[in-house]
XYZ file of N, CA and C in Angstrom:
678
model
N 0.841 -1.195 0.000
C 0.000 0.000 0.000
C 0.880 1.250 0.000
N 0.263 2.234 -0.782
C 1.514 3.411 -0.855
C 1.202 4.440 0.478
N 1.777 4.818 0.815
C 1.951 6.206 1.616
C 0.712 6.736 1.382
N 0.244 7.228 0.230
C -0.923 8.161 0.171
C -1.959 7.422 0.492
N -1.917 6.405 0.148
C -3.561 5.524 0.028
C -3.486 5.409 1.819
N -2.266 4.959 2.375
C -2.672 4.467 3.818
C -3.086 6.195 4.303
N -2.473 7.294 4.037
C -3.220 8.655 4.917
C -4.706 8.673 4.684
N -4.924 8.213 3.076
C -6.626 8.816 3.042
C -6.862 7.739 4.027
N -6.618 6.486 4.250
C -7.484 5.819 4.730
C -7.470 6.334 6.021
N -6.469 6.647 7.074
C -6.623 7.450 7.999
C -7.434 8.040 8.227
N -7.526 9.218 6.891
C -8.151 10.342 7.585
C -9.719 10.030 7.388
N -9.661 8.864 6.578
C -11.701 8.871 5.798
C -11.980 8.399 7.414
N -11.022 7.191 8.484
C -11.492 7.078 9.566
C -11.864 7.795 10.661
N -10.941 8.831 10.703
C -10.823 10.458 11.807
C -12.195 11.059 11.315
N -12.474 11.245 9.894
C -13.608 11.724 9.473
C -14.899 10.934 9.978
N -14.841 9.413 9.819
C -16.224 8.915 10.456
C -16.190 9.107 11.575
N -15.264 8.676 12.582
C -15.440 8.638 13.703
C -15.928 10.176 14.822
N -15.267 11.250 13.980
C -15.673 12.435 14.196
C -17.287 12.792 14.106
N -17.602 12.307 12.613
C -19.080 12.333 12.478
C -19.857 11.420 13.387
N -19.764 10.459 13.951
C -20.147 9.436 14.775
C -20.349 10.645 16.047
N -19.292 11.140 16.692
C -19.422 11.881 17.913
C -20.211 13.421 17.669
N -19.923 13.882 16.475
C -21.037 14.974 15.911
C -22.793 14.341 16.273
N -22.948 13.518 15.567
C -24.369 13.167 15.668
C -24.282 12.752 17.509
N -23.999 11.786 18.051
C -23.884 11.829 19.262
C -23.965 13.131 20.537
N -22.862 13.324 20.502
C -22.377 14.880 21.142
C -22.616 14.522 22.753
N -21.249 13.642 22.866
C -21.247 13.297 24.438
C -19.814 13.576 24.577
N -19.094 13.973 24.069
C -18.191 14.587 24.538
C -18.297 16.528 25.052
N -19.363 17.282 24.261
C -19.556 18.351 24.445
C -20.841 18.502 25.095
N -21.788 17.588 25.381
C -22.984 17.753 26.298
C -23.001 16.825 27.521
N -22.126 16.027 27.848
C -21.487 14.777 28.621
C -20.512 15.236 29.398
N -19.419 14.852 28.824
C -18.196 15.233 29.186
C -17.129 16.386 29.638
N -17.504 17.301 28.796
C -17.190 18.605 29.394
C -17.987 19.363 30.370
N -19.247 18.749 30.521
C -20.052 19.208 31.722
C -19.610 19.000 33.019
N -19.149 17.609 33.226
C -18.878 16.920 34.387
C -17.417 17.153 34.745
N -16.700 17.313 33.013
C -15.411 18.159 33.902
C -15.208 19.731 34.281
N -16.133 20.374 34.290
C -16.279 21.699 34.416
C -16.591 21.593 36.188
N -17.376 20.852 36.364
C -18.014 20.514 37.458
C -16.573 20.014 38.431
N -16.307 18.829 38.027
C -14.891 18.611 38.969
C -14.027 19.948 39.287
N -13.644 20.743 38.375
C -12.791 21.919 38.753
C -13.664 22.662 39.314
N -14.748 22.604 39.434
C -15.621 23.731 40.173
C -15.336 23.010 41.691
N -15.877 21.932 42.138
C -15.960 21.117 43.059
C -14.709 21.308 44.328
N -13.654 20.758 43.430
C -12.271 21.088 44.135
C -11.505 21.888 45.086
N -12.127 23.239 44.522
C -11.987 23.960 45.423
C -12.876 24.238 46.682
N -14.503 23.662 46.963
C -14.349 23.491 47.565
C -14.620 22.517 48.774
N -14.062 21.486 48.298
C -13.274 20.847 49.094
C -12.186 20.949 50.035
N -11.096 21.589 49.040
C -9.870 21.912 50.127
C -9.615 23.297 50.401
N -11.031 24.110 50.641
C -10.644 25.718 50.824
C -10.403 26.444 49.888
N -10.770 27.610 49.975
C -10.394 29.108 49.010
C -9.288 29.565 49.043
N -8.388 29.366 49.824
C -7.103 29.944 49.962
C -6.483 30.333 48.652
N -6.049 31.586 48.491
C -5.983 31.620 46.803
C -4.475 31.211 46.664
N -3.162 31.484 47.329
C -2.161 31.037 47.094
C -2.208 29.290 46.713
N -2.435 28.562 47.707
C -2.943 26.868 47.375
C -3.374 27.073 45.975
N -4.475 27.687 45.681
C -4.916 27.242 44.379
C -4.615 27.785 43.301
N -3.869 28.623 43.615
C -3.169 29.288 42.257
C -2.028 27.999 41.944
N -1.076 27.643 43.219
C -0.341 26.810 43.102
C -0.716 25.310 42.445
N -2.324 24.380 42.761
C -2.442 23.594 42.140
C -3.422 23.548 41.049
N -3.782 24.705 40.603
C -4.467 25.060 39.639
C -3.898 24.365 37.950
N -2.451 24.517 37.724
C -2.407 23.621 36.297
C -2.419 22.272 36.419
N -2.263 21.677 37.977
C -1.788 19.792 38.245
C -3.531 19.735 37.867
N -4.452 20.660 38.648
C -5.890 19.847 38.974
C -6.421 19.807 37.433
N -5.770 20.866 36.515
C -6.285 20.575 34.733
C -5.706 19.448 34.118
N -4.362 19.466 34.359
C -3.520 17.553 33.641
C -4.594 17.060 34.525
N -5.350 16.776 35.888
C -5.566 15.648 36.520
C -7.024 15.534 35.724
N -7.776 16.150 36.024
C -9.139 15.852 35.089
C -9.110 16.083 33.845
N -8.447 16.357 32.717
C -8.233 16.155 31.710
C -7.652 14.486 31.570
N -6.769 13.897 32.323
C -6.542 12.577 31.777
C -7.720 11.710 32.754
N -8.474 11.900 33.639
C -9.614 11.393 34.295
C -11.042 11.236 33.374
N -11.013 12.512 32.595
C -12.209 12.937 31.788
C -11.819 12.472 30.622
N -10.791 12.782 29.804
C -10.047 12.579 28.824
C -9.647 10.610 28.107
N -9.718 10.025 29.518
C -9.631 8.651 29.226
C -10.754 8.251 28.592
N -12.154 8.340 29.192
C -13.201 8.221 28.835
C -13.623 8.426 27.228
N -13.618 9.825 26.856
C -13.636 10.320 25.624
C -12.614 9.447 24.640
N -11.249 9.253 24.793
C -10.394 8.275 23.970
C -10.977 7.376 23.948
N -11.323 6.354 25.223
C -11.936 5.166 25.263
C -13.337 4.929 24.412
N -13.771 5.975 24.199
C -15.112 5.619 23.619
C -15.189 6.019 22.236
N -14.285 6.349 21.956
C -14.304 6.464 20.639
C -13.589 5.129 20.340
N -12.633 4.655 20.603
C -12.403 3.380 20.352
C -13.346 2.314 20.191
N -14.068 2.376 21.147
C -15.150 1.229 21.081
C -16.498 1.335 20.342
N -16.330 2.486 19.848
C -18.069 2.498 18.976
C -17.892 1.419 17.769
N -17.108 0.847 17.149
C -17.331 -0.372 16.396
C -17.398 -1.663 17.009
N -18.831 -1.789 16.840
C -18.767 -3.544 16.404
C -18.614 -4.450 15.913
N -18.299 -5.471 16.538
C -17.955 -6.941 15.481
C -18.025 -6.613 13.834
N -19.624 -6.263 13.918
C -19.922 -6.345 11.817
C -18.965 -5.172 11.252
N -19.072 -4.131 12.206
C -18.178 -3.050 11.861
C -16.905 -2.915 11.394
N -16.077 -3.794 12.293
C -14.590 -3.983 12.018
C -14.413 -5.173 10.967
N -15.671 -6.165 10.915
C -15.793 -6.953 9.640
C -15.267 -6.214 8.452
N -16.839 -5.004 8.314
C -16.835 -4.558 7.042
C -15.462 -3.813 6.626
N -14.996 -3.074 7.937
C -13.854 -2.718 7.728
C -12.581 -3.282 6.858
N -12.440 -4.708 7.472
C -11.914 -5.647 7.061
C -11.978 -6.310 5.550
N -13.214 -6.311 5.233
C -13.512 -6.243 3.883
C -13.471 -5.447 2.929
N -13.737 -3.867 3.317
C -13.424 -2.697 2.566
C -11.791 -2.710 2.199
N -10.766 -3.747 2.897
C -9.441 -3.661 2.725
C -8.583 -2.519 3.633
N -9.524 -2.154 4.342
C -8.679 -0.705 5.420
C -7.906 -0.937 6.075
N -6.652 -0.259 5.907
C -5.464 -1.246 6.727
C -5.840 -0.932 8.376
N -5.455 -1.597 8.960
C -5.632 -1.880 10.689
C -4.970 -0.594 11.063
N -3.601 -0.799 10.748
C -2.636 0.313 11.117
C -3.212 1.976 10.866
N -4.008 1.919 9.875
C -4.543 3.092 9.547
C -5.595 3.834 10.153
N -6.222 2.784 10.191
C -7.653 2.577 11.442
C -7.100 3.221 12.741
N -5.839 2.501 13.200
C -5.397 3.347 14.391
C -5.056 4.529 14.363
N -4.452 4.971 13.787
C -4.217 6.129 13.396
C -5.183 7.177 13.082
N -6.250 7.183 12.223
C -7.165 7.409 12.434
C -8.044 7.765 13.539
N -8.027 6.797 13.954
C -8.810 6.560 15.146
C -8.476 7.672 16.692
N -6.929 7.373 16.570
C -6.069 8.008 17.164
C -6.226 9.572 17.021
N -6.203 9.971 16.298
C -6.397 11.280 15.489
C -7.416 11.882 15.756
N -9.088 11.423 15.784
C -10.288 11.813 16.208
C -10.136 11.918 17.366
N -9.910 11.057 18.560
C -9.924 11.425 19.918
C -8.803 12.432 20.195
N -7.683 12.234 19.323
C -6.628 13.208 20.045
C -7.509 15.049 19.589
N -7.722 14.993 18.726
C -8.876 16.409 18.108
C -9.650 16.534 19.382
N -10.471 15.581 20.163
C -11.979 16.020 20.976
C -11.093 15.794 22.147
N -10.329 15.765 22.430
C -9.834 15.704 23.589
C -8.615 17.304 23.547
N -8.241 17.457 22.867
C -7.796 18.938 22.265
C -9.012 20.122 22.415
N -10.117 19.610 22.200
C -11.422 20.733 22.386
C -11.727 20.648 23.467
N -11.724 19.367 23.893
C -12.291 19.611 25.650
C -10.532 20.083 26.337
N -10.168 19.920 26.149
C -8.870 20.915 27.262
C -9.074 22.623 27.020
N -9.119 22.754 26.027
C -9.540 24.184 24.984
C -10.987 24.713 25.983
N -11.941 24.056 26.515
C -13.044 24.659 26.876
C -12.536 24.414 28.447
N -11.962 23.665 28.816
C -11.408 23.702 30.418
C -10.824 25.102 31.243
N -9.861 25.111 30.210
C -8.668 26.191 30.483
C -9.033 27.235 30.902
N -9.888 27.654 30.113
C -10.400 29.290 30.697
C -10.940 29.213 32.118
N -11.867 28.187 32.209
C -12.500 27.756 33.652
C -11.490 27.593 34.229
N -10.227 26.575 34.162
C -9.020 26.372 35.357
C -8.225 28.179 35.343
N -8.588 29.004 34.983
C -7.853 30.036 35.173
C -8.568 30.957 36.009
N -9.730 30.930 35.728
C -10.776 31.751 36.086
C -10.854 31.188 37.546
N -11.301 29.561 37.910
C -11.273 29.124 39.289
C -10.001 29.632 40.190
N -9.016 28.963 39.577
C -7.821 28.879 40.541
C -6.738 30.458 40.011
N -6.864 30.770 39.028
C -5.938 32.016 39.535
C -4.690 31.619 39.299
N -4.191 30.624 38.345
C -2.581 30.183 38.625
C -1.933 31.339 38.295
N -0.268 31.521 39.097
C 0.302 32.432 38.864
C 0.692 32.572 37.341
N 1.085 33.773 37.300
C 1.956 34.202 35.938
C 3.304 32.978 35.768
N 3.711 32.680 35.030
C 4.555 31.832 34.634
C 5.409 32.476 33.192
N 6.617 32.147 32.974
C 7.301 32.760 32.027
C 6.821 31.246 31.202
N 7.127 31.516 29.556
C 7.005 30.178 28.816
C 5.135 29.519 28.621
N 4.386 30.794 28.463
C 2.930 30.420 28.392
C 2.558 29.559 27.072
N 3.744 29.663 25.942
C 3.477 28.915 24.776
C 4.095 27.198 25.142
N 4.954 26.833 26.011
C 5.466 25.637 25.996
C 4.265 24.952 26.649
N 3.645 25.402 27.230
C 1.966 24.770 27.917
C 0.764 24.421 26.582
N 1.004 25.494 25.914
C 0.112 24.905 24.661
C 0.795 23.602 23.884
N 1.986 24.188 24.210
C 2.477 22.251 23.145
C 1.954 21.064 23.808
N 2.314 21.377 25.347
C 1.989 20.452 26.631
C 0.733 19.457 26.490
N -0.435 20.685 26.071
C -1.448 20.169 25.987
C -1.932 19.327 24.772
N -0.792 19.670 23.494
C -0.978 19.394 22.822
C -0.752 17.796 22.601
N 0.426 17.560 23.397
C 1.403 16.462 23.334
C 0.440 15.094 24.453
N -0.086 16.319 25.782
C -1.256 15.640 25.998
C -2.267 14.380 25.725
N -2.962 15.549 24.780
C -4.139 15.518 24.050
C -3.969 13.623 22.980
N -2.367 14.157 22.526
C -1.974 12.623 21.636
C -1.708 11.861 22.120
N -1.131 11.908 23.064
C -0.639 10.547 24.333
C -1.819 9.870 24.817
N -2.472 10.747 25.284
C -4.040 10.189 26.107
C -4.764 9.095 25.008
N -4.752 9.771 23.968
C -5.882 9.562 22.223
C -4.911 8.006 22.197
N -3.853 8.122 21.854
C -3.126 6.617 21.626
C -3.150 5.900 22.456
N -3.297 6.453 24.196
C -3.478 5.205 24.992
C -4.666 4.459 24.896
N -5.675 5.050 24.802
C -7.313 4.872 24.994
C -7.666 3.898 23.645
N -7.030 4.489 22.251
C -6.980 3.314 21.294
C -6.609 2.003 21.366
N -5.580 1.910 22.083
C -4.807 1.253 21.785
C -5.095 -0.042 22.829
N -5.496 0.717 24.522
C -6.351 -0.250 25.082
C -7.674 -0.822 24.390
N -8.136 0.343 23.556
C -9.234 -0.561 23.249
C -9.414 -1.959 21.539
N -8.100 -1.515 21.314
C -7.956 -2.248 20.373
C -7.336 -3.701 21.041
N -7.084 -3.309 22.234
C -6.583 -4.859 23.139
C -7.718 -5.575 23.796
N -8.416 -4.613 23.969
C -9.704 -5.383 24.962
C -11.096 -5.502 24.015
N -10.547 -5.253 22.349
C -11.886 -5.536 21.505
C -12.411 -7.151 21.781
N -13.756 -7.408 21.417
C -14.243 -8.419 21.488
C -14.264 -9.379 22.880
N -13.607 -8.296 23.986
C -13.786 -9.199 25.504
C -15.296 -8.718 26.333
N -15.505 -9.531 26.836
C -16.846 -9.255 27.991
C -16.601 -7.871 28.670
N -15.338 -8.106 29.298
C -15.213 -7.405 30.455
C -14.377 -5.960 29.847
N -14.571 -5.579 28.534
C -13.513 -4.606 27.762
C -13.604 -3.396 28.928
N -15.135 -2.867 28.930
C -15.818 -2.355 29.863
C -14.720 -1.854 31.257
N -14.456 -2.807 31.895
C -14.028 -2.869 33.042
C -12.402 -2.840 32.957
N -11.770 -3.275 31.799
C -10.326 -3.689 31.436
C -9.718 -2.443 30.752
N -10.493 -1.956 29.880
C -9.505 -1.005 29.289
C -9.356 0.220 30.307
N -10.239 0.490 31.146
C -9.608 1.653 31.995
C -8.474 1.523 32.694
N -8.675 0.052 33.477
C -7.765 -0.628 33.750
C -6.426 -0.564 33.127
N -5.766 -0.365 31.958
C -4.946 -0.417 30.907
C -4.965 1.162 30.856
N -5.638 2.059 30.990
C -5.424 3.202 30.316
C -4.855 3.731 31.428
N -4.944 3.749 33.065
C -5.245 4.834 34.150
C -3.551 4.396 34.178
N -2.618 3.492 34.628
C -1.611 3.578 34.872
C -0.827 3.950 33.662
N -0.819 3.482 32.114
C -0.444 4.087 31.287
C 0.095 5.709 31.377
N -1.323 6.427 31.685
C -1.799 8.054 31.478
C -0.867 8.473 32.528
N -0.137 7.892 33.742
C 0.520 8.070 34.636
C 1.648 9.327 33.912
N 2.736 8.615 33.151
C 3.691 9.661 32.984
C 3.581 10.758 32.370
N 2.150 10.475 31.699
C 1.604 12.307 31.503
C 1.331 12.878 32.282
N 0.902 12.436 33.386
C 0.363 13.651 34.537
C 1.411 14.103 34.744
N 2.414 12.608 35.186
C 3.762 13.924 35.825
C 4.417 14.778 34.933
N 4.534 14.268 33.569
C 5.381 15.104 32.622
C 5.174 16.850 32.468
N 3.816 16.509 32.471
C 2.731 17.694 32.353
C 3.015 18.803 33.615
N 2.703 17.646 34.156
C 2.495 18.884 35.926
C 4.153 19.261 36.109
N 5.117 18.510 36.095
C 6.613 18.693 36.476
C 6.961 20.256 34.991
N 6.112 20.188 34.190
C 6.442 21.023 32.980
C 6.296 22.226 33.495
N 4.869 22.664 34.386
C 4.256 23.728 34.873
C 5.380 24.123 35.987
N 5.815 22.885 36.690
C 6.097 24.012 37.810
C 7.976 24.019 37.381
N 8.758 23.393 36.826
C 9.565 23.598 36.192
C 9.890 25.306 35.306
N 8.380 25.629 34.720
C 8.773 26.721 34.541
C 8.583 27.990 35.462
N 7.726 27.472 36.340
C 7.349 28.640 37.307
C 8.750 28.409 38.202
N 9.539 27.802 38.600
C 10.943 28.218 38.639
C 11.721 28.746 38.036
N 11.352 28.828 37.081
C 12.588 28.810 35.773
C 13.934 27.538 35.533
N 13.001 26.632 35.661
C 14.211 25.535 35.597
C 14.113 25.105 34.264
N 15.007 24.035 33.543
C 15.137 23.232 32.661
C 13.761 22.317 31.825
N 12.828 22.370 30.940
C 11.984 21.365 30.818
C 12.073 20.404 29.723
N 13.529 20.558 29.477
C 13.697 19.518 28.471
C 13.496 18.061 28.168
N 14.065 17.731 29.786
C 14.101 16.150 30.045
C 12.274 15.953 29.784
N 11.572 16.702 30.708
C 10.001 16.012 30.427
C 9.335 16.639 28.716
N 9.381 17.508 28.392
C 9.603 17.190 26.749
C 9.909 16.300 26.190
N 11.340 15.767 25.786
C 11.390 14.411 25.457
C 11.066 13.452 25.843
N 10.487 13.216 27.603
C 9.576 12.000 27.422
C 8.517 12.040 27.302
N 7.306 13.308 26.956
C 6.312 13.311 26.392
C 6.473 12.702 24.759
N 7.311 13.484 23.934
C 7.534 12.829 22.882
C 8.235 11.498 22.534
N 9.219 10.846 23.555
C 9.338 9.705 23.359
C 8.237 8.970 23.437
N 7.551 9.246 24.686
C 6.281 7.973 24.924
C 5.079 8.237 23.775
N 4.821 9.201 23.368
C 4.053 9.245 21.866
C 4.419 8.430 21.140
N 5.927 8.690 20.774
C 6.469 8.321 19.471
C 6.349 6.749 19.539
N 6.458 6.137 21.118
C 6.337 4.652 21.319
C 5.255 4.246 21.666
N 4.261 4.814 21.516
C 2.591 4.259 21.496
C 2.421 4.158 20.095
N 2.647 5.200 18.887
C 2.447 5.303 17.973
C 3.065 3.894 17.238
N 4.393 3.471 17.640
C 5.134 2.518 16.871
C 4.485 1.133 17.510
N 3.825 1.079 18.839
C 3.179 0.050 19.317
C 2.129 -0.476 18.842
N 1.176 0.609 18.472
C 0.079 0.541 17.926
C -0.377 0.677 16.265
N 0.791 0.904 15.721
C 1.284 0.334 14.180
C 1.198 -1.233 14.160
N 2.392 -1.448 15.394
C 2.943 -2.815 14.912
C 1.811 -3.471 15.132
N 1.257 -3.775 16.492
C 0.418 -4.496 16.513
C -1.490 -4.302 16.157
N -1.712 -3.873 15.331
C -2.754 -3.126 14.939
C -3.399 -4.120 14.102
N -2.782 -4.807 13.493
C -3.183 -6.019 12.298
C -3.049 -7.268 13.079
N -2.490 -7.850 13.981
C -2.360 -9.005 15.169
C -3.718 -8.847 15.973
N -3.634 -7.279 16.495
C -4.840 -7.745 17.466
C -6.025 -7.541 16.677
N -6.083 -6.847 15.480
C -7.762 -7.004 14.857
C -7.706 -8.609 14.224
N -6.771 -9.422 14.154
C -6.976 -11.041 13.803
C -7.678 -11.563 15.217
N -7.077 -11.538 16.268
C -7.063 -11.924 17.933
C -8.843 -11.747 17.920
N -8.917 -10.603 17.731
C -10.525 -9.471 18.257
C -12.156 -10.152 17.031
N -11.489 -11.510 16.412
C -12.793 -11.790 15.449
C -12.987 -12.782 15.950
């Protein structure tokens, strides 16, 4: 298959699956409700104190963004069924592409729901001024793809099980781990003014090795999943 043919097929998938959550709309009448609500909540719980919450104001956005954020990946993964990934299969769509694809739509709605958070995590908590306000947009960006490939990628492992339900979160929550810290160590790294290189490159290493994970085995586990 050439290069070009495997992108369209990509993107014709990012395109359904997008339209799938368009007609739906549980990521923007669902999901961003309930995480609006958590950052509302939070505070108070542990007090108004505005120094505290200026201080954990960017950890509590990585934290419900990959809490809220799993969900949204995860379910976009799983809206095909059996006949679905059949026809797939029959249309000739490469697996690998499918992920990618696939990958691509959640990493987008999970990019919009951080996008509608932010203003709320600024507005609640007040985080301080920080030098480096553009290395936070990559952050989120780098985020947004890490989360999208984990959530695929569990669910391309737990297709066709009973318990997918119960397993792929399972698979996703310790995964999502070295984003929180990468993320949160990014924020306060710069509100020192320290170094954020090292967690940069392992945001992009661990992308770059979900991405090559979920290539390789993309055509193994849709054989496994019939």
């Amino acid at each position: 298959m050439s290069a070009r043919e495997f992108w369209r097929q990509a993107f014709e998938i990012m395109r359904k699956d997008l339209k799938i959550e368009g007609r739906a709309g549980e990521v923007l009448s669902i999901t961003v409700p309930f995480g609006a609500v958590a950052l509302l909540l939070i505070p108070m719980a542990i007090g108004t104190e505005k120094a505290m919450l200026a201080r954990i104001g960017p950890g509590m956005f990585f934290a419900i963004t990959l809490l809220f954020g799993m969900l949204v990946a995860f379910r976009q993964s799983a809206t095909d069924e059996p006949a679905q990934r059949e026809l797939l299969t029959l249309l000739g769509i490469d697996p690998a592409a499918t992920f990618i694809g696939r990958s691509a739509a959640s990493a987008l709605l999970l990019l919009g729901f951080e996008l509608v958070l932010a203003p709320l995590d600024i507005v609640l908590y007040n985080p301080s001024p920080i030098r480096g306000w553009g290395w936070l947009v990559l952050i989120v960006l780098f985020v947004a793809i890490g989360l999208a490939l984990i959530g695929t990628l569990a669910g391309s492992v737990t297709a066709g099980l009973r318990t997918r339900a119960t397993l792929a979160p399972l698979l996703v929550a310790p995964l999502s781990v070295p984003l929180l810290i990468a993320s949160s160590q990014v924020v306060e790294a710069l509100r020192l003014d320290r170094s954020i290189l090292n967690w940069i490159i392992l945001l992009i290493a661990m992308n770059l090795a979900l991405t090559v994970v979920g290539v390789i085995t993309a055509r193994p586990l849709e054989e496994t999943s019939r």
